[in-house]
Structures are given as structure tokens and as C-alpha cells.
Short mmCIF file of N, CA and C in Angstrom, two decimals:
data_model
loop_
_atom_site.label_atom_id
_atom_site.label_comp_id
_atom_site.label_asym_id
_atom_site.label_seq_id
_atom_site.Cartn_x
_atom_site.Cartn_y
_atom_site.Cartn_z
N MET A 1 0.74 -1.10 0.13
CA MET A 1 0.00 -0.13 0.05
C MET A 1 0.93 1.33 -0.09
N GLU A 2 0.82 2.04 -1.14
CA GLU A 2 1.58 3.24 -1.12
C GLU A 2 1.02 4.25 -0.07
N ARG A 3 2.00 5.02 0.35
CA ARG A 3 1.58 6.03 1.53
C ARG A 3 1.77 7.59 0.56
N LEU A 4 0.56 7.77 -0.03
CA LEU A 4 0.56 9.14 -0.73
C LEU A 4 -0.40 9.88 -0.11
N MET A 5 -0.29 11.36 -0.13
CA MET A 5 -1.30 12.17 0.39
C MET A 5 -2.39 12.43 -0.81
N SER A 6 -3.48 12.18 -0.49
CA SER A 6 -4.55 12.29 -1.53
C SER A 6 -5.84 12.96 -0.90
N MET A 7 -6.55 13.55 -1.55
CA MET A 7 -7.76 14.11 -1.07
C MET A 7 -8.80 13.20 -1.60
N PRO A 8 -9.65 12.81 -0.62
CA PRO A 8 -10.72 11.78 -1.22
C PRO A 8 -11.93 12.50 -1.59
N GLY A 9 -12.52 11.93 -2.53
CA GLY A 9 -13.93 12.69 -2.88
C GLY A 9 -14.74 12.76 -1.90
N THR A 10 -15.99 13.43 -2.01
CA THR A 10 -16.85 13.44 -1.06
C THR A 10 -17.89 12.17 -0.96
N ILE A 11 -18.13 11.62 0.07
CA ILE A 11 -18.82 10.45 0.27
C ILE A 11 -19.75 10.67 1.56
N GLU A 12 -20.94 10.44 1.14
CA GLU A 12 -22.06 10.81 2.13
C GLU A 12 -22.12 9.48 3.02
N ALA A 13 -22.09 9.68 4.37
CA ALA A 13 -21.95 8.57 5.38
C ALA A 13 -23.38 8.32 5.82
N PRO A 14 -24.13 7.20 5.68
CA PRO A 14 -25.47 6.84 6.12
C PRO A 14 -25.39 7.03 7.54
N GLU A 15 -26.69 7.37 8.08
CA GLU A 15 -27.00 7.30 9.34
C GLU A 15 -27.02 5.76 9.79
N ILE A 16 -26.05 5.72 10.89
CA ILE A 16 -25.98 4.23 11.29
C ILE A 16 -26.56 4.27 12.74
N MET A 17 -27.55 3.30 12.77
CA MET A 17 -28.29 3.30 14.06
C MET A 17 -27.80 2.17 14.65
N GLN A 18 -27.57 2.41 15.99
CA GLN A 18 -27.04 1.47 17.11
C GLN A 18 -28.03 0.70 17.50
N SER A 19 -27.73 -0.66 17.72
CA SER A 19 -28.80 -1.49 18.38
C SER A 19 -29.32 -1.40 19.83
N GLN A 20 -30.37 -1.22 20.11
CA GLN A 20 -30.94 -0.99 21.59
C GLN A 20 -30.76 -2.11 22.56
N THR A 21 -30.59 -3.32 21.98
CA THR A 21 -30.55 -4.44 22.80
C THR A 21 -29.23 -4.99 23.09
N GLY A 22 -28.30 -4.84 21.89
CA GLY A 22 -27.09 -5.45 21.77
C GLY A 22 -27.12 -6.94 21.20
N SER A 23 -28.14 -7.42 21.43
CA SER A 23 -28.32 -8.83 20.65
C SER A 23 -28.29 -8.65 19.02
N GLY A 24 -27.70 -9.70 18.57
CA GLY A 24 -27.39 -9.48 17.05
C GLY A 24 -26.17 -8.73 16.60
N ASP A 25 -25.52 -8.21 17.63
CA ASP A 25 -24.34 -7.42 17.48
C ASP A 25 -23.05 -8.23 17.22
N ASN A 26 -23.15 -9.41 16.74
CA ASN A 26 -21.80 -10.20 16.75
C ASN A 26 -21.49 -10.47 15.14
N TRP A 27 -21.48 -9.25 14.41
CA TRP A 27 -20.99 -9.27 13.11
C TRP A 27 -19.78 -8.24 12.85
N ILE A 28 -18.97 -8.71 12.01
CA ILE A 28 -17.79 -8.04 11.78
C ILE A 28 -17.42 -7.62 10.38
N VAL A 29 -16.77 -6.53 10.22
CA VAL A 29 -16.33 -6.01 8.94
C VAL A 29 -14.88 -6.19 8.66
N THR A 30 -14.37 -7.04 7.74
CA THR A 30 -12.98 -7.32 7.38
C THR A 30 -12.46 -6.79 6.36
N VAL A 31 -11.35 -5.93 6.23
CA VAL A 31 -11.00 -5.31 4.93
C VAL A 31 -9.54 -5.98 4.68
N TYR A 32 -9.30 -6.26 3.48
CA TYR A 32 -8.32 -6.96 2.96
C TYR A 32 -7.21 -5.93 2.21
N ASN A 33 -5.86 -6.18 2.07
CA ASN A 33 -5.02 -5.32 1.61
C ASN A 33 -5.16 -5.52 -0.13
N ASN A 34 -4.64 -4.35 -0.63
CA ASN A 34 -4.55 -4.34 -2.17
C ASN A 34 -3.36 -3.53 -2.45
N GLU A 35 -2.97 -3.55 -3.63
CA GLU A 35 -1.92 -2.65 -4.01
C GLU A 35 -2.34 -1.43 -4.91
N TYR A 36 -3.62 -1.01 -4.73
CA TYR A 36 -4.24 0.15 -5.60
C TYR A 36 -4.37 1.39 -4.67
N ASN A 37 -5.10 0.98 -3.40
CA ASN A 37 -5.47 2.24 -2.62
C ASN A 37 -4.21 2.78 -1.78
N THR A 38 -4.22 4.14 -1.67
CA THR A 38 -3.15 4.61 -0.85
C THR A 38 -3.63 4.50 0.57
N TRP A 39 -2.47 4.74 1.45
CA TRP A 39 -2.80 4.63 3.09
C TRP A 39 -3.90 5.70 3.16
N ASP A 40 -3.95 6.94 2.87
CA ASP A 40 -4.61 7.98 3.23
C ASP A 40 -6.18 7.63 2.67
N GLU A 41 -6.34 7.15 1.55
CA GLU A 41 -7.69 6.60 1.09
C GLU A 41 -8.35 5.73 1.98
N VAL A 42 -7.42 4.76 2.31
CA VAL A 42 -7.89 3.66 3.36
C VAL A 42 -8.24 4.47 4.79
N VAL A 43 -7.48 5.13 5.27
CA VAL A 43 -7.87 5.93 6.38
C VAL A 43 -9.01 6.62 6.41
N ASN A 44 -9.11 7.42 5.34
CA ASN A 44 -10.20 8.20 5.08
C ASN A 44 -11.59 7.60 4.93
N ILE A 45 -11.47 6.37 4.16
CA ILE A 45 -12.90 5.54 4.07
C ILE A 45 -13.24 4.92 5.41
N LEU A 46 -12.35 4.45 6.17
CA LEU A 46 -12.42 3.82 7.26
C LEU A 46 -13.44 4.90 8.24
N MET A 47 -12.88 6.00 8.49
CA MET A 47 -13.39 7.03 9.31
C MET A 47 -14.76 7.36 8.89
N VAL A 48 -15.07 7.51 7.37
CA VAL A 48 -16.24 7.68 6.93
C VAL A 48 -17.50 6.62 7.31
N ALA A 49 -16.74 5.30 7.10
CA ALA A 49 -17.72 4.19 7.11
C ALA A 49 -18.02 3.66 8.45
N THR A 50 -17.07 3.89 9.41
CA THR A 50 -17.25 3.32 10.68
C THR A 50 -17.42 4.48 11.64
N GLY A 51 -17.05 5.79 11.47
CA GLY A 51 -17.34 6.76 12.48
C GLY A 51 -16.09 6.79 13.49
N CYS A 52 -15.00 6.14 13.26
CA CYS A 52 -13.72 5.86 14.09
C CYS A 52 -13.06 6.89 14.06
N SER A 53 -11.86 7.17 15.06
CA SER A 53 -11.02 8.23 15.14
C SER A 53 -10.03 8.04 13.94
N GLU A 54 -9.32 9.08 13.50
CA GLU A 54 -8.04 8.84 12.72
C GLU A 54 -7.04 8.05 13.37
N ASP A 55 -6.75 8.16 14.52
CA ASP A 55 -5.79 7.24 15.12
C ASP A 55 -6.13 5.79 15.01
N GLU A 56 -7.52 5.49 15.21
CA GLU A 56 -7.95 3.97 15.08
C GLU A 56 -8.00 3.45 13.52
N ALA A 57 -8.43 4.65 12.69
CA ALA A 57 -8.31 4.03 11.26
C ALA A 57 -6.85 3.97 10.62
N ASP A 58 -5.93 4.74 11.36
CA ASP A 58 -4.49 4.66 10.99
C ASP A 58 -3.86 3.25 11.45
N MET A 59 -4.36 2.85 12.65
CA MET A 59 -4.00 1.58 13.35
C MET A 59 -4.54 0.38 12.50
N GLU A 60 -5.85 0.42 12.25
CA GLU A 60 -6.22 -0.47 11.24
C GLU A 60 -5.72 -0.67 9.86
N THR A 61 -5.50 0.55 9.29
CA THR A 61 -4.94 0.71 8.03
C THR A 61 -3.41 -0.03 8.05
N TRP A 62 -2.57 0.01 9.20
CA TRP A 62 -1.20 -0.39 9.32
C TRP A 62 -1.48 -2.09 9.41
N GLU A 63 -2.54 -2.52 10.15
CA GLU A 63 -2.79 -4.03 10.05
C GLU A 63 -3.17 -4.45 8.77
N VAL A 64 -3.98 -3.80 7.97
CA VAL A 64 -4.39 -4.17 6.63
C VAL A 64 -3.12 -4.33 5.89
N ASP A 65 -2.15 -3.27 5.83
CA ASP A 65 -1.06 -3.16 4.97
C ASP A 65 0.03 -4.05 5.39
N ASN A 66 0.21 -4.63 6.94
CA ASN A 66 1.31 -5.38 7.21
C ASN A 66 1.05 -6.76 7.63
N LEU A 67 -0.42 -7.01 7.73
CA LEU A 67 -0.91 -8.29 8.19
C LEU A 67 -1.67 -8.77 6.97
N GLY A 68 -2.22 -8.15 6.04
CA GLY A 68 -3.15 -8.44 4.90
C GLY A 68 -4.43 -8.20 5.19
N LYS A 69 -4.86 -8.14 6.39
CA LYS A 69 -6.38 -7.75 6.53
C LYS A 69 -6.58 -7.37 8.04
N SER A 70 -7.65 -6.48 8.17
CA SER A 70 -8.02 -6.18 9.54
C SER A 70 -9.38 -6.26 9.80
N VAL A 71 -9.81 -6.56 10.97
CA VAL A 71 -11.27 -6.22 11.43
C VAL A 71 -11.40 -4.75 11.79
N VAL A 72 -12.47 -3.97 11.01
CA VAL A 72 -12.44 -2.66 11.30
C VAL A 72 -13.80 -2.28 11.86
N HIS A 73 -14.56 -3.21 12.21
CA HIS A 73 -15.84 -2.75 12.86
C HIS A 73 -16.52 -4.08 13.21
N HIS A 74 -17.31 -3.74 14.35
CA HIS A 74 -18.26 -4.95 14.91
C HIS A 74 -19.62 -4.26 15.11
N GLY A 75 -20.65 -5.12 15.14
CA GLY A 75 -21.94 -4.52 15.25
C GLY A 75 -22.97 -5.42 14.73
N ALA A 76 -24.17 -4.89 14.59
CA ALA A 76 -25.37 -5.52 13.90
C ALA A 76 -25.12 -5.72 12.46
N GLN A 77 -25.49 -6.91 11.88
CA GLN A 77 -25.56 -7.15 10.53
C GLN A 77 -25.76 -5.94 9.66
N ASP A 78 -26.78 -5.29 9.78
CA ASP A 78 -27.27 -4.15 8.81
C ASP A 78 -26.06 -3.11 8.91
N VAL A 79 -25.80 -2.82 10.21
CA VAL A 79 -24.74 -1.78 10.48
C VAL A 79 -23.41 -1.99 9.74
N CYS A 80 -22.97 -3.28 9.86
CA CYS A 80 -21.80 -3.84 9.29
C CYS A 80 -21.96 -3.68 7.72
N GLU A 81 -23.04 -4.13 7.10
CA GLU A 81 -23.25 -4.25 5.77
C GLU A 81 -23.19 -2.76 5.08
N ALA A 82 -23.83 -1.91 5.93
CA ALA A 82 -23.79 -0.46 5.53
C ALA A 82 -22.28 -0.04 5.44
N ALA A 83 -21.55 -0.34 6.40
CA ALA A 83 -20.30 0.19 6.41
C ALA A 83 -19.12 -0.51 5.34
N ALA A 84 -19.52 -1.86 5.10
CA ALA A 84 -18.67 -2.48 4.28
C ALA A 84 -19.21 -1.89 2.70
N GLU A 85 -20.43 -1.42 2.50
CA GLU A 85 -20.78 -0.82 1.30
C GLU A 85 -20.00 0.42 1.07
N ILE A 86 -19.91 1.13 2.00
CA ILE A 86 -19.05 2.58 1.85
C ILE A 86 -17.61 2.14 1.42
N ILE A 87 -17.07 1.26 2.20
CA ILE A 87 -15.79 0.85 1.92
C ILE A 87 -15.36 0.34 0.74
N ALA A 88 -16.14 -0.58 0.08
CA ALA A 88 -16.19 -1.20 -1.01
C ALA A 88 -16.14 -0.05 -2.25
N GLN A 89 -16.70 1.24 -1.93
CA GLN A 89 -16.95 2.17 -3.12
C GLN A 89 -15.57 2.52 -3.55
N ILE A 90 -14.38 2.42 -2.68
CA ILE A 90 -13.04 2.69 -3.40
C ILE A 90 -12.31 1.35 -3.81
N GLY A 91 -13.06 0.35 -4.03
CA GLY A 91 -12.33 -0.91 -4.57
C GLY A 91 -11.65 -1.69 -3.57
N ILE A 92 -11.86 -1.58 -2.49
CA ILE A 92 -11.27 -2.57 -1.40
C ILE A 92 -12.04 -3.70 -1.07
N ARG A 93 -11.41 -4.72 -1.08
CA ARG A 93 -12.06 -6.13 -0.94
C ARG A 93 -12.48 -6.35 0.65
N VAL A 94 -13.85 -6.28 0.77
CA VAL A 94 -14.37 -6.16 2.34
C VAL A 94 -15.43 -7.30 2.39
N GLU A 95 -15.55 -7.80 3.71
CA GLU A 95 -16.15 -8.95 3.87
C GLU A 95 -16.95 -8.68 5.20
N VAL A 96 -18.26 -9.08 5.17
CA VAL A 96 -19.16 -8.90 6.44
C VAL A 96 -19.35 -10.58 6.85
N SER A 97 -19.09 -10.75 8.08
CA SER A 97 -19.33 -12.17 8.56
C SER A 97 -19.83 -12.03 9.97
N GLU A 98 -20.21 -13.25 10.40
CA GLU A 98 -20.70 -13.40 11.90
C GLU A 98 -19.41 -13.86 12.61
N GLU A 99 -19.30 -13.26 13.69
CA GLU A 99 -18.08 -13.65 14.66
C GLU A 99 -18.27 -15.09 14.98
#
């Protein structure tokens, strides 16, 4: 993953509703490394898709780059699918699965 400064396009983040009961929140979003997206593109899309801080997105991007993949979000299935859809917009392979 090349670390270049780039300005991401505007991506509208959907309203992500948190589960009230906590049941059904055992889904994860896994992001896989590629040779196409820059470091900054991945950091930015993770912040948009999951609402995480820049520090957390930077750590997850390090995992993707160095370990080949990273679990970037936990939650209800619909929330994880919404986050994965946003991440996939920039061409990253992403998977939603039950823990």
C-alpha cells in the first residue's frame, strides 16, 4: 500500500443506527490489503464508514498493510453491511461475517 497524500472525494455517510438491545451485534467487517489504494484513502474511508477516529483508522490501515487484513468494525449485521458498502466504493475487498 503506497502512502501518498490524496484528497478523497465526497462520500456521504449513512445514518448508522446502534442496536438498542445488543443482541445480534456479533457481526464484523474485515478489510483486505490491495496494491491500488493509498494509505490515506484507506484511513479516510474507514473514518467515513465506521465513524472511528483518525488514530483508530490509521492503526487498522497499518494492520491491513502489514498483516493483509484487519477487522475494522463490530456490530449488527445491517450496520456492518452499510459500513462495508461504503468501504467497497473505493475498490477495497471487504467482507461481512458473523463472529
